[in-house]
Amino acid sequence: MSVVEKNVLVIYTGGTIGMIADSTGAYRPHKNLLGDILSCQSRFDDPMANSIFSNLNNKQAYALWFDQEKPTQKQASIKEHRRTLTVKAHQEFHGSHFNGEFYEGEIPALQTPKTFLSGVEHTVKYAILEYDPLLDSSDVSPKEWVKIVRDIELNYNSNFDGFVILHGTDTMAYTASALSFMLEGLDKTILLTGSQIPLTHIRADASDNILHSLLIAGTITIPEVTIYFNHQLLRGNRATKVSTSEFDAFRSYNYPPLAKVGTKLDVNWNVVLPKSNKPFTVHKSLSPEICVLRFFPGIKMHVIEAIIEDLINHERAALILQTFGSGNIGRNDKLLDLFKKASNKGVVIVNTSQCHTGSVSGAYENGRVLGEAGVVFGNDLTCEAALTKLSYLLSTDLSTEEIRKIVPVSLRGEVNKLV
């Protein structure tokens, strides 16, 4: 039986997954560490298919491996068998050359052991494009989002079947949401993952997250931006981080997982977006003129006034309200007048809930009057999706009224059609 070989580009941005403790005990990313760890473990790198992991399909395969290789025998020179993958990037990387438009070079490929998926034997070859500097995800900004999508664009129509983005967990949901709007017309899997414990620790969730992400991105076409974490594949613009310490760190409260990994890899195809009929397009412009305002009992009016006055000074801007329950705030006629003024001046104001499940509506008087003041109900948008969706929309040539109509409508599966 022939082995199906797939190629994946791993874009390594930083995060806990490749960190190591410094002299103070604080975790920091370290250059080349991730690749060194993966390449020395045959579970992640078996280019000659002669490790024990590639020969455990049955007793006969193991016996043959034992007789030919011997458990204590050193592998033959891997360098002679290691192949490379051509990678393009907008930043220089080891072995690359600049062709006038971008950097291009051959990156030595790591290769997973042979494994059966859906009755077919697969192996995934992957190249790691390591960014410099590697970032803690709290340092990730829209500038990095643009960098990631530009590198995906360069490599999209080449020999890669899917993409894995290694990213810190703190802002992963923001990055996944942003990428979902910046990448249009997908017909390949774009998958973000990371870990709560670094790969430098034996007891780490990093190993499972990396290995399953490679297998999913390489062997299954899920044409959207996703997050894989703790045996679940989530739609990126539906996910949010919910724990600083648990391996089950992400939730998709208003939408079911796209896939679950247990004894089988089960994809719920009924909830996966279909392949787009649109051509693959990368949107590289984002608007920074957005603010998120979380309401709380006793919030000071002058704080809200200062935020809105600043937004009004920009030609196009947006304000995301995080309100109580199903979209309510304390009744305040002065505040409603302020929202009307901002709306009339072109500021797009969107109402989202502080609750994880459910959606906003005008079911209560205190929510209904917000709609009368020009505030758009954001249905069940997460804060991360609302922020990145508006950042994307404000950068287009759509009018303010068109943007207001599009906010509660699904572009990339970010809101439920019926809420």
PDB file of N, CA and C in Angstrom, residues 8 10 17 34 38 41-46 53 110-115 117 122-124 126 164 166 191 193-194 199 204-219 228 231 261 265:
ATOM      1  N   VAL A   8       3.300  20.624   4.727  1.00  0.00           N
ATOM      2  CA  VAL A   8       2.726  21.676   5.562  1.00  0.00           C
ATOM      3  C   VAL A   8       3.799  22.717   5.856  1.00  0.00           C
ATOM      4  N   VAL A  10       4.895  25.401   8.519  1.00  0.00           N
ATOM      5  CA  VAL A  10       4.700  25.827   9.903  1.00  0.00           C
ATOM      6  C   VAL A  10       5.291  27.225  10.054  1.00  0.00           C
ATOM      7  N   ILE A  17       4.916  27.683  23.520  1.00  0.00           N
ATOM      8  CA  ILE A  17       5.233  26.358  22.989  1.00  0.00           C
ATOM      9  C   ILE A  17       6.735  26.136  22.802  1.00  0.00           C
ATOM     10  N   LEU A  34      12.812  25.266  19.121  1.00  0.00           N
ATOM     11  CA  LEU A  34      11.690  24.412  18.739  1.00  0.00           C
ATOM     12  C   LEU A  34      12.107  23.364  17.716  1.00  0.00           C
ATOM     13  N   LEU A  38      12.117  19.183  18.098  1.00  0.00           N
ATOM     14  CA  LEU A  38      11.313  18.323  17.218  1.00  0.00           C
ATOM     15  C   LEU A  38      12.193  17.373  16.406  1.00  0.00           C
ATOM     16  N   GLN A  41      13.397  14.004  18.030  1.00  0.00           N
ATOM     17  CA  GLN A  41      12.397  13.035  18.478  1.00  0.00           C
ATOM     18  C   GLN A  41      11.747  12.389  17.253  1.00  0.00           C
ATOM     19  N   SER A  42      11.879  11.099  17.130  1.00  0.00           N
ATOM     20  CA  SER A  42      11.346  10.419  15.953  1.00  0.00           C
ATOM     21  C   SER A  42       9.832  10.468  15.886  1.00  0.00           C
ATOM     22  N   ARG A  43       9.171  10.785  16.993  1.00  0.00           N
ATOM     23  CA  ARG A  43       7.719  10.963  16.950  1.00  0.00           C
ATOM     24  C   ARG A  43       7.352  12.148  16.063  1.00  0.00           C
ATOM     25  N   PHE A  44       8.265  13.121  15.962  1.00  0.00           N
ATOM     26  CA  PHE A  44       8.031  14.309  15.140  1.00  0.00           C
ATOM     27  C   PHE A  44       8.856  14.316  13.861  1.00  0.00           C
ATOM     28  N   ASP A  45       9.899  13.507  13.829  1.00  0.00           N
ATOM     29  CA  ASP A  45      10.791  13.546  12.665  1.00  0.00           C
ATOM     30  C   ASP A  45      11.351  12.163  12.381  1.00  0.00           C
ATOM     31  N   ASP A  46      10.850  11.563  11.318  1.00  0.00           N
ATOM     32  CA  ASP A  46      11.268  10.211  10.921  1.00  0.00           C
ATOM     33  C   ASP A  46      11.413  10.167   9.407  1.00  0.00           C
ATOM     34  N   PHE A  53       8.192   4.193  15.521  1.00  0.00           N
ATOM     35  CA  PHE A  53       6.852   4.740  15.334  1.00  0.00           C
ATOM     36  C   PHE A  53       6.302   4.488  13.936  1.00  0.00           C
ATOM     37  N   LEU A 110      11.218  18.451   8.197  1.00  0.00           N
ATOM     38  CA  LEU A 110      10.994  17.363   9.139  1.00  0.00           C
ATOM     39  C   LEU A 110       9.830  16.531   8.618  1.00  0.00           C
ATOM     40  N   GLN A 111       9.706  15.305   9.098  1.00  0.00           N
ATOM     41  CA  GLN A 111       8.674  14.417   8.547  1.00  0.00           C
ATOM     42  C   GLN A 111       8.119  13.518   9.638  1.00  0.00           C
ATOM     43  N   THR A 112       6.801  13.493   9.734  1.00  0.00           N
ATOM     44  CA  THR A 112       6.157  12.668  10.754  1.00  0.00           C
ATOM     45  C   THR A 112       6.281  11.191  10.396  1.00  0.00           C
ATOM     46  N   PRO A 113       6.238  10.307  11.386  1.00  0.00           N
ATOM     47  CA  PRO A 113       6.191   8.874  11.089  1.00  0.00           C
ATOM     48  C   PRO A 113       4.928   8.533  10.300  1.00  0.00           C
ATOM     49  N   LYS A 114       4.947   7.405   9.628  1.00  0.00           N
ATOM     50  CA  LYS A 114       3.770   6.946   8.900  1.00  0.00           C
ATOM     51  C   LYS A 114       2.649   6.622   9.891  1.00  0.00           C
ATOM     52  N   THR A 115       1.437   7.066   9.564  1.00  0.00           N
ATOM     53  CA  THR A 115       0.304   6.789  10.443  1.00  0.00           C
ATOM     54  C   THR A 115      -0.954   6.623   9.613  1.00  0.00           C
ATOM     55  N   LEU A 117      -4.767   7.243   8.827  1.00  0.00           N
ATOM     56  CA  LEU A 117      -5.882   8.144   9.043  1.00  0.00           C
ATOM     57  C   LEU A 117      -6.962   7.806   8.028  1.00  0.00           C
ATOM     58  N   HIS A 122      -0.534   7.858   5.978  1.00  0.00           N
ATOM     59  CA  HIS A 122      -0.064   9.204   5.648  1.00  0.00           C
ATOM     60  C   HIS A 122       1.263   9.492   6.328  1.00  0.00           C
ATOM     61  N   THR A 123       1.984  10.442   5.749  1.00  0.00           N
ATOM     62  CA  THR A 123       3.113  11.072   6.415  1.00  0.00           C
ATOM     63  C   THR A 123       3.114  12.542   6.010  1.00  0.00           C
ATOM     64  N   VAL A 124       3.499  13.405   6.940  1.00  0.00           N
ATOM     65  CA  VAL A 124       3.470  14.848   6.680  1.00  0.00           C
ATOM     66  C   VAL A 124       4.886  15.401   6.746  1.00  0.00           C
ATOM     67  N   TYR A 126       7.117  18.760   6.820  1.00  0.00           N
ATOM     68  CA  TYR A 126       6.843  20.149   7.200  1.00  0.00           C
ATOM     69  C   TYR A 126       8.124  20.950   7.363  1.00  0.00           C
ATOM     70  N   VAL A 164       0.204  25.613   9.402  1.00  0.00           N
ATOM     71  CA  VAL A 164       0.085  25.618  10.855  1.00  0.00           C
ATOM     72  C   VAL A 164       0.822  26.847  11.368  1.00  0.00           C
ATOM     73  N   LEU A 166       2.172  28.507  14.725  1.00  0.00           N
ATOM     74  CA  LEU A 166       2.465  28.336  16.143  1.00  0.00           C
ATOM     75  C   LEU A 166       2.465  29.712  16.792  1.00  0.00           C
ATOM     76  N   LEU A 191      -4.417  26.633  10.341  1.00  0.00           N
ATOM     77  CA  LEU A 191      -4.623  26.164  11.708  1.00  0.00           C
ATOM     78  C   LEU A 191      -3.639  26.815  12.667  1.00  0.00           C
ATOM     79  N   THR A 193      -2.138  26.908  16.599  1.00  0.00           N
ATOM     80  CA  THR A 193      -2.049  26.133  17.834  1.00  0.00           C
ATOM     81  C   THR A 193      -0.908  26.673  18.678  1.00  0.00           C
ATOM     82  N   GLY A 194      -0.858  26.205  19.901  1.00  0.00           N
ATOM     83  CA  GLY A 194       0.179  26.608  20.845  1.00  0.00           C
ATOM     84  C   GLY A 194       0.117  25.660  22.020  1.00  0.00           C
ATOM     85  N   LEU A 199       7.297  23.001  25.142  1.00  0.00           N
ATOM     86  CA  LEU A 199       7.792  21.717  24.646  1.00  0.00           C
ATOM     87  C   LEU A 199       9.053  21.284  25.379  1.00  0.00           C
ATOM     88  N   ALA A 204       3.943  18.078  28.837  1.00  0.00           N
ATOM     89  CA  ALA A 204       3.460  19.262  28.138  1.00  0.00           C
ATOM     90  C   ALA A 204       2.347  18.902  27.171  1.00  0.00           C
ATOM     91  N   ASP A 205       1.405  19.828  27.026  1.00  0.00           N
ATOM     92  CA  ASP A 205       0.356  19.669  26.020  1.00  0.00           C
ATOM     93  C   ASP A 205       0.866  20.013  24.633  1.00  0.00           C
ATOM     94  N   ALA A 206       2.074  20.576  24.572  1.00  0.00           N
ATOM     95  CA  ALA A 206       2.639  21.006  23.289  1.00  0.00           C
ATOM     96  C   ALA A 206       2.770  19.856  22.298  1.00  0.00           C
ATOM     97  N   SER A 207       3.201  18.687  22.775  1.00  0.00           N
ATOM     98  CA  SER A 207       3.452  17.559  21.869  1.00  0.00           C
ATOM     99  C   SER A 207       2.187  17.156  21.121  1.00  0.00           C
ATOM    100  N   ASP A 208       1.108  16.981  21.854  1.00  0.00           N
ATOM    101  CA  ASP A 208      -0.150  16.576  21.215  1.00  0.00           C
ATOM    102  C   ASP A 208      -0.653  17.663  20.272  1.00  0.00           C
ATOM    103  N   ASN A 209      -0.603  18.902  20.714  1.00  0.00           N
ATOM    104  CA  ASN A 209      -1.128  19.986  19.888  1.00  0.00           C
ATOM    105  C   ASN A 209      -0.373  20.122  18.573  1.00  0.00           C
ATOM    106  N   ILE A 210       0.959  20.006  18.618  1.00  0.00           N
ATOM    107  CA  ILE A 210       1.743  20.115  17.388  1.00  0.00           C
ATOM    108  C   ILE A 210       1.468  18.940  16.457  1.00  0.00           C
ATOM    109  N   LEU A 211       1.526  17.726  16.997  1.00  0.00           N
ATOM    110  CA  LEU A 211       1.403  16.547  16.149  1.00  0.00           C
ATOM    111  C   LEU A 211       0.035  16.475  15.478  1.00  0.00           C
ATOM    112  N   HIS A 212      -1.028  16.683  16.232  1.00  0.00           N
ATOM    113  CA  HIS A 212      -2.357  16.613  15.630  1.00  0.00           C
ATOM    114  C   HIS A 212      -2.612  17.780  14.682  1.00  0.00           C
ATOM    115  N   SER A 213      -2.037  18.934  14.979  1.00  0.00           N
ATOM    116  CA  SER A 213      -2.190  20.070  14.059  1.00  0.00           C
ATOM    117  C   SER A 213      -1.547  19.769  12.714  1.00  0.00           C
ATOM    118  N   LEU A 214      -0.365  19.163  12.737  1.00  0.00           N
ATOM    119  CA  LEU A 214       0.300  18.790  11.485  1.00  0.00           C
ATOM    120  C   LEU A 214      -0.529  17.795  10.692  1.00  0.00           C
ATOM    121  N   LEU A 215      -1.061  16.790  11.380  1.00  0.00           N
ATOM    122  CA  LEU A 215      -1.844  15.761  10.692  1.00  0.00           C
ATOM    123  C   LEU A 215      -3.139  16.331  10.124  1.00  0.00           C
ATOM    124  N   ILE A 216      -3.808  17.186  10.888  1.00  0.00           N
ATOM    125  CA  ILE A 216      -5.066  17.763  10.404  1.00  0.00           C
ATOM    126  C   ILE A 216      -4.811  18.695   9.226  1.00  0.00           C
ATOM    127  N   ALA A 217      -3.852  19.609   9.391  1.00  0.00           N
ATOM    128  CA  ALA A 217      -3.579  20.581   8.323  1.00  0.00           C
ATOM    129  C   ALA A 217      -3.074  19.903   7.057  1.00  0.00           C
ATOM    130  N   GLY A 218      -2.356  18.797   7.220  1.00  0.00           N
ATOM    131  CA  GLY A 218      -1.777  18.144   6.065  1.00  0.00           C
ATOM    132  C   GLY A 218      -2.689  17.169   5.359  1.00  0.00           C
ATOM    133  N   THR A 219      -3.627  16.570   6.099  1.00  0.00           N
ATOM    134  CA  THR A 219      -4.392  15.471   5.505  1.00  0.00           C
ATOM    135  C   THR A 219      -5.880  15.745   5.337  1.00  0.00           C
ATOM    136  N   TYR A 228      -6.593  24.625  16.917  1.00  0.00           N
ATOM    137  CA  TYR A 228      -6.585  23.282  17.492  1.00  0.00           C
ATOM    138  C   TYR A 228      -5.990  23.367  18.892  1.00  0.00           C
ATOM    139  N   HIS A 231      -7.444  18.498  21.853  1.00  0.00           N
ATOM    140  CA  HIS A 231      -8.265  17.500  21.168  1.00  0.00           C
ATOM    141  C   HIS A 231      -9.499  18.073  20.466  1.00  0.00           C
ATOM    142  N   VAL A 261     -10.748  15.047  18.412  1.00  0.00           N
ATOM    143  CA  VAL A 261      -9.739  14.008  18.292  1.00  0.00           C
ATOM    144  C   VAL A 261      -9.794  13.112  19.521  1.00  0.00           C
ATOM    145  N   LEU A 265     -10.378  10.534  14.570  1.00  0.00           N
ATOM    146  CA  LEU A 265     -10.421  11.950  14.239  1.00  0.00           C
ATOM    147  C   LEU A 265     -11.755  12.206  13.552  1.00  0.00           C
TER     148      LEU A 265
END
